[in-house]
XYZ file of C-alpha atoms in Angstrom:
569
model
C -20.161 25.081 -44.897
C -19.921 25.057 -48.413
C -17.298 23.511 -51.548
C -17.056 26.954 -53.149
C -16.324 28.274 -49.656
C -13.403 25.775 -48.404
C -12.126 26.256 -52.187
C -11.640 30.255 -51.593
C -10.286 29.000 -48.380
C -8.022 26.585 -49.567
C -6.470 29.160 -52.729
C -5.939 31.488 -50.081
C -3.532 29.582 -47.859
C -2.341 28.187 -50.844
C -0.844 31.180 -52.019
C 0.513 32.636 -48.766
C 2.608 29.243 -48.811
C 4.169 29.904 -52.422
C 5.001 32.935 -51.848
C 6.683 32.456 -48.387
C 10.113 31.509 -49.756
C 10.614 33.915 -52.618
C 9.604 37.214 -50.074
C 11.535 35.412 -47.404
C 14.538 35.432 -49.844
C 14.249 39.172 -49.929
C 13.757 40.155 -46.939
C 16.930 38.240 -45.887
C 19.208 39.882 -48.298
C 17.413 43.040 -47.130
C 18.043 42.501 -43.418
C 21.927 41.060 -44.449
C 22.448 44.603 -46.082
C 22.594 43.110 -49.506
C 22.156 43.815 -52.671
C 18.899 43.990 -53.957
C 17.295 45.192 -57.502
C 15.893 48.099 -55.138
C 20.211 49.088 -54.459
C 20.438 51.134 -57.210
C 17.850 53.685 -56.444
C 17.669 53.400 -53.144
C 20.597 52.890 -52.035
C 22.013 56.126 -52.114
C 18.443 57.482 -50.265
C 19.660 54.720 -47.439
C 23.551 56.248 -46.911
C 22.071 59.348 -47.033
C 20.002 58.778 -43.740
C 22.873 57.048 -42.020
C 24.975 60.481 -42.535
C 22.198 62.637 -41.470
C 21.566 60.830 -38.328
C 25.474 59.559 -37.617
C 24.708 55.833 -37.385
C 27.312 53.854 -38.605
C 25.188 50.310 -40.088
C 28.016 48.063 -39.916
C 28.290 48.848 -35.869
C 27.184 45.601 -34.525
C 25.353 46.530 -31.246
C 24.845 44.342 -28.064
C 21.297 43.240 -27.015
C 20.995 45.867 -24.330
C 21.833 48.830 -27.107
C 19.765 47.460 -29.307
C 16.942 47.425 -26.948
C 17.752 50.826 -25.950
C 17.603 52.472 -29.254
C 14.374 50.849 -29.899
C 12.865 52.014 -26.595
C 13.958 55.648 -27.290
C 12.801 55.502 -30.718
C 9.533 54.761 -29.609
C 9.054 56.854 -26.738
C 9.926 59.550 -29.130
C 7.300 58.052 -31.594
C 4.602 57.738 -28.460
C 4.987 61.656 -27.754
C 5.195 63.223 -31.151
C 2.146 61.127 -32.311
C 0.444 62.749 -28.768
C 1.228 65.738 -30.033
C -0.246 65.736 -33.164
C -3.814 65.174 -31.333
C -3.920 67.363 -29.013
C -2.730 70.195 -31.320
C -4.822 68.638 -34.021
C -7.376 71.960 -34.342
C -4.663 74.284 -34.715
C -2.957 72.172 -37.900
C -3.443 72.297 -41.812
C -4.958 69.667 -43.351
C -8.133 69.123 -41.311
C -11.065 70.135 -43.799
C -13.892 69.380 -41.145
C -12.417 71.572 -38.245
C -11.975 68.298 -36.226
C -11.156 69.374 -32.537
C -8.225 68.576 -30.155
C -8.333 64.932 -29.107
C -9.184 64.446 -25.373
C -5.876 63.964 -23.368
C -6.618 60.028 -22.131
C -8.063 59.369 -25.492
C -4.783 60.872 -27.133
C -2.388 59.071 -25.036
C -4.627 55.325 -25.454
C -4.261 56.564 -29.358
C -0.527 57.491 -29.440
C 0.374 54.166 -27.669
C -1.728 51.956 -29.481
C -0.289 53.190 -32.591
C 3.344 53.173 -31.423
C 2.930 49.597 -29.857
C 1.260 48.245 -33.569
C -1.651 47.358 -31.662
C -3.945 50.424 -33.195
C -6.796 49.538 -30.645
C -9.365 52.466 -31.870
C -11.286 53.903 -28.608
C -12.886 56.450 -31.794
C -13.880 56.526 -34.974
C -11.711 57.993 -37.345
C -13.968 60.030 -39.745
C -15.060 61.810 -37.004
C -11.928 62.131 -34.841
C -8.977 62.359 -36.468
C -7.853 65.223 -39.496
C -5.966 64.352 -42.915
C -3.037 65.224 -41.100
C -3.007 63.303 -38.071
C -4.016 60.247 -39.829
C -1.320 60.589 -42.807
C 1.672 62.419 -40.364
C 0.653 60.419 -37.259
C -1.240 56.758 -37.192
C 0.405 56.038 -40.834
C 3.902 57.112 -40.062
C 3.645 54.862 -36.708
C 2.256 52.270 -38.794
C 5.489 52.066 -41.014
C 7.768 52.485 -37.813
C 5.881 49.763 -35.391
C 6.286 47.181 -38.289
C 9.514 48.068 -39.563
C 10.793 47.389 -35.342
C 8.531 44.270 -35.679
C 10.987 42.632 -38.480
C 13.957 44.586 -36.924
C 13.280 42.608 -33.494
C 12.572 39.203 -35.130
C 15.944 39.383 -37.330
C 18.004 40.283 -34.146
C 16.534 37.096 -32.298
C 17.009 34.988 -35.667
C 20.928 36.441 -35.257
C 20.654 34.941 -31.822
C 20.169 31.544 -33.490
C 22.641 31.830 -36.502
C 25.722 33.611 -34.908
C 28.379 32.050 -32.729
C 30.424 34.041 -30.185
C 29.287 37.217 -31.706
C 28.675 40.165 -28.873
C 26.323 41.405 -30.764
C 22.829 40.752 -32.679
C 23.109 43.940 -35.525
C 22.244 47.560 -35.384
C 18.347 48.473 -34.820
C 18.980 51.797 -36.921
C 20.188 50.084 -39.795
C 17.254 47.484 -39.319
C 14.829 49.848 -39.137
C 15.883 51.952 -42.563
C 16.742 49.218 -44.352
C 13.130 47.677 -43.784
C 10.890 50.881 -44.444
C 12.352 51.561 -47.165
C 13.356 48.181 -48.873
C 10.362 46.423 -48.083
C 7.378 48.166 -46.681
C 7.287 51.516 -49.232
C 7.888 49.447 -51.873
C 4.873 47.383 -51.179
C 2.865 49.525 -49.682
C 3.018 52.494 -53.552
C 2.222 48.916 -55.092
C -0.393 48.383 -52.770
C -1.968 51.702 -52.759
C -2.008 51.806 -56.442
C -3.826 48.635 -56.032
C -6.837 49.654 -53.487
C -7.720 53.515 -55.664
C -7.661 51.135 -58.904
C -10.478 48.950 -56.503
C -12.263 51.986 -56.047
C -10.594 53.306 -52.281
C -10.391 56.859 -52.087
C -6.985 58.979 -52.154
C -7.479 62.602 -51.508
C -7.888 65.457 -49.638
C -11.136 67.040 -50.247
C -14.022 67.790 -47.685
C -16.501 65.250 -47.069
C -19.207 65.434 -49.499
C -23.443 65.830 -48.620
C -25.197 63.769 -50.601
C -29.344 62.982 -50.983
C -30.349 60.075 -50.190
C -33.311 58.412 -52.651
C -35.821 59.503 -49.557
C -34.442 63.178 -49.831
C -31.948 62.575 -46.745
C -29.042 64.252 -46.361
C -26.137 62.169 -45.850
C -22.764 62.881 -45.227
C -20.145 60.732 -47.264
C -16.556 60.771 -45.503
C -13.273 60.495 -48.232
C -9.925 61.099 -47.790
C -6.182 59.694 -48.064
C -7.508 55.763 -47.428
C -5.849 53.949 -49.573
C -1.894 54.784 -48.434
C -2.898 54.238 -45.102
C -5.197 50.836 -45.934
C -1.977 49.686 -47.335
C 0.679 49.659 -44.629
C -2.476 49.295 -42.817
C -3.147 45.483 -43.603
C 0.956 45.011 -45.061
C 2.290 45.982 -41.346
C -0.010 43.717 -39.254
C -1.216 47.540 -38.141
C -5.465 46.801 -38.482
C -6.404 50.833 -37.349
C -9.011 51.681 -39.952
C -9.360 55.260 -41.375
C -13.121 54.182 -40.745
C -14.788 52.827 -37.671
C -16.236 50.176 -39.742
C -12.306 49.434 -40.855
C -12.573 46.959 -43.660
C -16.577 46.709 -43.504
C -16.438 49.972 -44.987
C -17.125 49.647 -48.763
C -14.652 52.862 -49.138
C -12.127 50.432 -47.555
C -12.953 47.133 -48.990
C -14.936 47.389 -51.869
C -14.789 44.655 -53.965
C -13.915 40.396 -53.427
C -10.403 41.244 -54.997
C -9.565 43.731 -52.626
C -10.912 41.914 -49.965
C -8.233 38.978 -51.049
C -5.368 40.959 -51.522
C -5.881 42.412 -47.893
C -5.559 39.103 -46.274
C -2.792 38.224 -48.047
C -1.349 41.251 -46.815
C -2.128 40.858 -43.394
C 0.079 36.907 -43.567
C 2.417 37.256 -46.200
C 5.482 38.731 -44.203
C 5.444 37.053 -41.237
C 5.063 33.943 -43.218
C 7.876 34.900 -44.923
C 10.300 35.645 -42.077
C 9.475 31.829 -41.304
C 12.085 31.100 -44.550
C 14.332 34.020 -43.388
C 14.249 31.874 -39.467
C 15.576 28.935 -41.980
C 18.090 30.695 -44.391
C 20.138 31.886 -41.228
C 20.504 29.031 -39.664
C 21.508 27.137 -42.691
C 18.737 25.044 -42.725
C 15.162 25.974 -44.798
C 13.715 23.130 -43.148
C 13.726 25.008 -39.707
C 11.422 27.814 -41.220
C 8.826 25.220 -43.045
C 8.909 23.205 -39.249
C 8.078 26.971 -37.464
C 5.506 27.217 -40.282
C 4.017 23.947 -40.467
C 3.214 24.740 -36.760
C 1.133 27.927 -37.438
C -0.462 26.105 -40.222
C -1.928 23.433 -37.815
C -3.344 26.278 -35.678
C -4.672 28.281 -38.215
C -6.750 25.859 -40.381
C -7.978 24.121 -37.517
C -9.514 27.826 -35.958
C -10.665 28.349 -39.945
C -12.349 25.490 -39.760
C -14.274 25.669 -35.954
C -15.096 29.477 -37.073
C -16.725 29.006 -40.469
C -18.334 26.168 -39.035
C -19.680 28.133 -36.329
C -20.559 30.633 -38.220
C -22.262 28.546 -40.952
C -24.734 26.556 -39.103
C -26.758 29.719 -38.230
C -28.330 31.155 -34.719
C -29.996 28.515 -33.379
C -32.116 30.605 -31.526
C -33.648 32.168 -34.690
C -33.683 28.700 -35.973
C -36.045 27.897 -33.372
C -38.120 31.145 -34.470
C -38.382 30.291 -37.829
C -35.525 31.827 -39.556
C -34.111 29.780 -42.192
C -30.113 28.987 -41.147
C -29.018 27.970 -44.863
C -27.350 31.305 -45.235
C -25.642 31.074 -42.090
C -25.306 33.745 -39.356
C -25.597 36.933 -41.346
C -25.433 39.019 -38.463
C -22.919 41.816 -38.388
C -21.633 40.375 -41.705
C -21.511 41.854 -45.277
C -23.219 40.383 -47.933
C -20.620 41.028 -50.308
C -18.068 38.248 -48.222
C -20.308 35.776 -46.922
C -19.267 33.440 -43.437
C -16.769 32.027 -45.481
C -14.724 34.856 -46.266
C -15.864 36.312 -42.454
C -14.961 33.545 -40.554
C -11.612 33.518 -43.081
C -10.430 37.303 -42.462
C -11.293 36.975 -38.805
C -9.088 34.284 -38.187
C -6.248 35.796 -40.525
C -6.412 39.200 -38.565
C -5.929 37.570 -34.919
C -3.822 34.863 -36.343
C -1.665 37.830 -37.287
C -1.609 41.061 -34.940
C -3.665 42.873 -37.179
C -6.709 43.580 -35.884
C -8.991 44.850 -39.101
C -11.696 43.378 -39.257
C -14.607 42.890 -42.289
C -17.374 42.022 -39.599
C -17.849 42.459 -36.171
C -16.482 40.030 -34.053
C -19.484 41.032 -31.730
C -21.873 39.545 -33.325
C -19.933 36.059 -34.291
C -21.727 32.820 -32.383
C -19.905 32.165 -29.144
C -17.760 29.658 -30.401
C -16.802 31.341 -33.589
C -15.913 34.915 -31.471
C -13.784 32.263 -29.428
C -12.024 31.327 -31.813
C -10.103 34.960 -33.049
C -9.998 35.160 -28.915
C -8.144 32.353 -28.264
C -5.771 33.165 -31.489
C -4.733 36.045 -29.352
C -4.343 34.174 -25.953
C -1.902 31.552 -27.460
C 0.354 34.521 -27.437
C -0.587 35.360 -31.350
C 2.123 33.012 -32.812
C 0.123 31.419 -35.774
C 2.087 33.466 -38.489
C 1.304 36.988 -35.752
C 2.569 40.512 -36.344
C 5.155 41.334 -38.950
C 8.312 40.117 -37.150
C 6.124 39.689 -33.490
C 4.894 36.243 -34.517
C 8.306 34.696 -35.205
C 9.831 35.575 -32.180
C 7.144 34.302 -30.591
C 6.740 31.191 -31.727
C 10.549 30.815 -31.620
C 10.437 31.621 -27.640
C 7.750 28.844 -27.663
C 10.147 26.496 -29.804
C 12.495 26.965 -26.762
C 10.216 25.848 -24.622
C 9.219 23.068 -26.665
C 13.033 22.073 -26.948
C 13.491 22.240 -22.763
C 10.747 20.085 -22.364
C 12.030 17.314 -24.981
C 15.439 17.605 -22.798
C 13.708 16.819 -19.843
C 12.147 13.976 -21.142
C 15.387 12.584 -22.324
C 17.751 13.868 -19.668
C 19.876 15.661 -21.953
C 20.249 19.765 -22.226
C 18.288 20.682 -24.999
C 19.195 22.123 -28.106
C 18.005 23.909 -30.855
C 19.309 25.133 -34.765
C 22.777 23.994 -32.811
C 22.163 26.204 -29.528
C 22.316 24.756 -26.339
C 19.540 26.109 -23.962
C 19.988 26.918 -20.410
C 18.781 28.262 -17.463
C 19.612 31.767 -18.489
C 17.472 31.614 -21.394
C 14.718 29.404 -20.171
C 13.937 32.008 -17.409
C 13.867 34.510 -20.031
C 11.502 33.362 -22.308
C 9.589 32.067 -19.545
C 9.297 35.629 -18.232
C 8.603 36.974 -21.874
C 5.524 34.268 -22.112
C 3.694 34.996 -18.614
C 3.783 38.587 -18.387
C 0.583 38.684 -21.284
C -1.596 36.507 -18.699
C -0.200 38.652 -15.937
C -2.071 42.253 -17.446
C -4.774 40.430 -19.243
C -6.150 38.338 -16.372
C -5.315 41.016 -13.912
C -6.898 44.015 -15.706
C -10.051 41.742 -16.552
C -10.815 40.634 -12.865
C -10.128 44.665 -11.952
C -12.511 45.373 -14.559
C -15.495 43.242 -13.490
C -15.532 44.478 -10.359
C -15.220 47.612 -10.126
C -18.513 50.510 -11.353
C -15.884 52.566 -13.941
C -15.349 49.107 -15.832
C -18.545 47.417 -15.413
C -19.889 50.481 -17.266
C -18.377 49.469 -20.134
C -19.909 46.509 -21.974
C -22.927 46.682 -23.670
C -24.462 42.854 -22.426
C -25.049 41.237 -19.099
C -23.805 37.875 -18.350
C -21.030 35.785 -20.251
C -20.919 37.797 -23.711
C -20.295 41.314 -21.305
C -17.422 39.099 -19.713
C -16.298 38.021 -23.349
C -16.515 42.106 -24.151
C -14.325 42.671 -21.327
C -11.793 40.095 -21.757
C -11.417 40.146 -25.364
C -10.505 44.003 -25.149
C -7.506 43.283 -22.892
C -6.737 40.036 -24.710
C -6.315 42.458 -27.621
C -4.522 45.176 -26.362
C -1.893 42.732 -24.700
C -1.896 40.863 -27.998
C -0.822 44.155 -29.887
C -4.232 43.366 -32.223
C -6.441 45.983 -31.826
C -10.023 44.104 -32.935
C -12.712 44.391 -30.528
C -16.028 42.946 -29.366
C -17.708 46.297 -30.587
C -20.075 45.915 -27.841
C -17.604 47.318 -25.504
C -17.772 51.446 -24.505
C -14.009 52.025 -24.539
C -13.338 55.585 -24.770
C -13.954 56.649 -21.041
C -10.967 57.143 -19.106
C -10.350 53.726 -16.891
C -10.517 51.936 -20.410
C -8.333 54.744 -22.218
C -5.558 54.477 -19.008
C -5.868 50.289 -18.352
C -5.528 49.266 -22.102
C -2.992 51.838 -22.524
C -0.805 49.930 -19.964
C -1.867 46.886 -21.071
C -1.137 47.471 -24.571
C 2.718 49.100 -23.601
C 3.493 45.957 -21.424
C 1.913 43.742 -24.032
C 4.508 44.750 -26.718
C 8.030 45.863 -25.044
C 7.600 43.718 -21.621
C 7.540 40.589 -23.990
C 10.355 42.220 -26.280
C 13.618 43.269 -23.567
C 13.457 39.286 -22.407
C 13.592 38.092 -25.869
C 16.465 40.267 -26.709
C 18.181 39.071 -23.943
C 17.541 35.722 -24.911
C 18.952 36.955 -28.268
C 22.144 38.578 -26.774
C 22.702 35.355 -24.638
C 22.522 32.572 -27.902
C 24.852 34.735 -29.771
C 27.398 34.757 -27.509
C 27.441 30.997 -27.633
C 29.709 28.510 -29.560
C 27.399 26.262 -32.081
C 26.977 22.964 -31.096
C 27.613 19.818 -33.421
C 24.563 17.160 -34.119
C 24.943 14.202 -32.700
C 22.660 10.967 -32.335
C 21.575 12.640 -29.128
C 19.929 15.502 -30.639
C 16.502 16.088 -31.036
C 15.262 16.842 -34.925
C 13.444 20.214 -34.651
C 12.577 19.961 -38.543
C 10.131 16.917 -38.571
C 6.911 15.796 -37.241
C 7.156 15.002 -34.137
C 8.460 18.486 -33.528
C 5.957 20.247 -35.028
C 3.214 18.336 -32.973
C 5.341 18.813 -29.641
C 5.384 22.628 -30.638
C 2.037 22.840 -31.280
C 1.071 21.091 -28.153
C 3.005 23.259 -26.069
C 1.304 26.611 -27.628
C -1.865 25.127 -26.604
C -1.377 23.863 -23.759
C 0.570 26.711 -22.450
C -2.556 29.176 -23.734
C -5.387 26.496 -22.345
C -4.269 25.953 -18.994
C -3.475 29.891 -18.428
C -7.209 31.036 -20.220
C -9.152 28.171 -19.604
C -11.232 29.180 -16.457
C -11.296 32.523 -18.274
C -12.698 31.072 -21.398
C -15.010 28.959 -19.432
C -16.994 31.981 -17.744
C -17.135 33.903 -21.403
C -17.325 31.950 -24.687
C -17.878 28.611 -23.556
C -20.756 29.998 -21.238
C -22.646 31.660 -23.649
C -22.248 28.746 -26.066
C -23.944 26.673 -23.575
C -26.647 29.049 -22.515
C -27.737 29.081 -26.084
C -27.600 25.860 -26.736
C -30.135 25.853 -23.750
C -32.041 28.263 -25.759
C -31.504 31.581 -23.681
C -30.382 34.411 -25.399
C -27.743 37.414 -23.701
């Protein structure tokens, strides 16, 4: 580890902090239905949706028609992105004659794209036309994230509202995010990345010769609107297979910066918004302070990891000063490696700018074990709020039992009702991902899959369903995905991942509104301070240790120990 490299470090998370209340300002007027300095122009665009489609925005829907409309809208989403595939050869806009996509393949696609997981079982230069990837994966990318914020506001209603029967209206949610928040951003953005040097266009692929009189064929295309919304909406599915390795879609240190900042900036952001509602800021830095612990300490035990070399080419000879190099670019270091790899599994993102594959064990455990604490440390756009707040209720029950009194939090009493809820929101990730990794080592169709024997195959297997549960989409690229037990299993595993964890929390959401607000007293417990933050924290990891541990134990941990013992996998 280096100065200059903890100083990059240290800018980075320096920024996402400033600008957390000033974007979490906007986005709650924007949620509210206020006025913004966006209102004037698009504010007729917005009526004129809500009189195309009927909804009426000021309809304040219960939790069970809010979760309704979001499940249709999705399932709707799932099939017309389906579509798109398998009549991909037949459609405009596909310059290389790219085929139909297979029908498992197409349906693992459609609901890792409608889910915000975008878990890639292909590469995307050589899979998917200009018109699936601009009509299909980027149009789900704007939808997934705008229901992310949608779902996170309607549980933050939960909190702030008293007697209310209902938690908003999903429709008006859902407009009033795309196209307040995300488009905005995301012509900014784009702007941004073709300025960088990202391509934006619809030409052929060009042949090029190499200096040895190769031929080599260079792919191009609309990147940079999909790279934005892309990294802005937590989304990570790269228009390339090497995603943001690919120096077409992260070409330069600045870009490289501005995509991180991307990936964090919202749901750091809808930490303030968690605050403003409840009428208390300090609420949102407390939720925040909390993923900050977590995330700087898995910066730290990654670039450390990742800067003290292989010691097994150590022991050859190799000189470890630069670190391990290994599926890394040049161009960002370990520092900036370990850095983005944390911020992408921190958040549900998923894009990566090296291959988690070839991280030392205990650096690949790290962006693992991100995504088995339930991906809470800042998470998806919206995702990570809600479920760090569902862990804040736990934390909250537990500080009740230890005092005898029922717990409260933001001025909510918590019951049974809602314990059991967010209880059953928590454990049904560890349900699929432990369940579909024991299936899968056991059985020929999934031991076919991973690439190396012994603890880093396990890690393969695990991390895949980690992922797809988590709604992140990285992968240990060692793993053969695309065959069809993979394509079905992390299908299911990425649809229970995302709206099995959602219907409880609405309910939760449904159930706190409905309640009266409860006074302070001297009985209640601060949830702004200290000693809430480190009982919050504590719970998130103890909750994700003692679920993954003996998991963990037979993957990472293994192969960290079999190389310290100098045998390589």
């Amino acid at each position: 580890m280096t100065v200059n490299g903890w100083i990059q470090i240290l800018i980075f998370i320096a920024i996402v902090v400033a600008l957390a209340r000033p974007i979490g300002g906007y986005l709650d007027r924007v949620l509210e239905g206020e006025r913004t300095f966006l209102s004037p122009v698009l504010g007729p665009i917005e009526r004129g949706f809500y009189w195309l489609s009927g909804v009426k925005p000021t309809e304040n829907q219960s939790w069970w028609a809010y979760c309704g409309g979001m499940l249709i809208f999705h399932l709707f989403g799932f099939a017309l992105l389906y579509g798109l595939q398998r009549l991909q050869g037949m459609l405009p806009f596909n310059p290389q004659d790219m085929a139909a996509v297979a029908p498992d393949l197409a349906a693992n696609t459609a609901m890792s794209f409608a889910t915000n997981t975008n878990w890639q079982n292909y590469g995307g230069e050589s899979t998917m036309s200009y018109l699936v990837q601009m009509a299909g994966l980027t149009v789900q990318n704007f939808t997934s994230a705008a229901t992310g914020i949608a779902l996170a506001a309607a549980l933050v209603r939960g909190f702030a509202r008293a007697e209310s029967r209902g938690i908003g209206n999903f429709w008006a949610d859902l407009v009033r995010v795309t196209l307040y928040v995300l488009l905005p951003m995301c012509i900014v953005l784009t702007l941004f990345y073709v300025w960088q040097g990202v391509p934006q266009n619809l030409s052929p692929y060009v042949e090029a010769t190499t200096l040895e009189g190769g031929k080599q064929v260079i792919a191009q295309g609309p990147v940079a609107s999909q790279l934005a919304i892309k990294m802005l909406g937590t989304n990570g599915g790269g228009f390339f297979n090497a995603n943001s390795a690919h120096p077409y879609e992260n070409p330069t240190a600045l870009s490289n910066l501005v995509q991180m900042l991307s990936i964090l900036v919202l749901g750091a952001a809808m930490t303030n918004v968690f605050g403003r509602r409840v009428g208390d800021e300090r609420q949102g830095w407390a939720i925040l302070a909390a993923m900050g612990v977590l995330f700087v300490v898995g910066v730290f035990i990654t670039y450390w990891a990742e800067a003290g070399g292989n010691p097994l080419l150590t022991a050859l000879g190799v000189d470890p000063s630069a670190g391990n190099m290994e599926g890394k670019e040049v161009r960002f270091g370990e520092a900036l490696s370990a850095l983005f790899a944390v911020v992408t599994t921190a958040a549900s993102c998923g894009a990566v700018n090296a291959m988690h594959d070839s991280f030392m064990p205990l650096g690949g455990a790290v962006p693992l074990a991100n995504m088995l604490l339930g991906e809470v440390i800042v998470g998806g756009v919206g995702a990570g709020l809600y479920g760090m707040l569902l862990f804040a209720i736990v934390s909250v029950f537990v500080a009740g039992l230890m005092v005898g009194r029922t717990p409260e939090y933001v001025g909510k009493k918590i019951e049974a009702r809602e314990v059991k809820m967010t209880m059953l929101a928590i454990l049904c990730l560890p349900l699929v991902v432990l369940g579909f990794t024991a299936l899968a080592t056991v059985i020929p169709a999934g031991l076919a899959g991973p690439a190396n024997a012994g603890p880093h195959g396990f890690s393969e297997i695990f991390y895949a369903y980690t992922s797809g549960a988590a709604n992140n989409g990285s992968a240990f690229g060692g793993l053969t995905g695309n065959t069809m037990f993979y394509n079905s299993t992390l299908a299911i595993t990425m649809a229970v991942g995302r709206f099995a964890m959602i219907v409880p929390m609405l309910a939760v959401a449904g159930s706190l509104a409905a309640k009266r607000k409860t006074a302070v007293s001297v009985g209640t417990f601060p949830t702004h301070g200290g000693l809430f933050i480190g009982l919050l924290v504590g719970v998130v990891v103890i909750v994700g240790g003692l679920t993954y541990f003996p998991a963990l134990a037979l993957g990472p941990i293994a192969e960290h120990l079999a190389m310290l013992n100098g045998t390589m996998f």
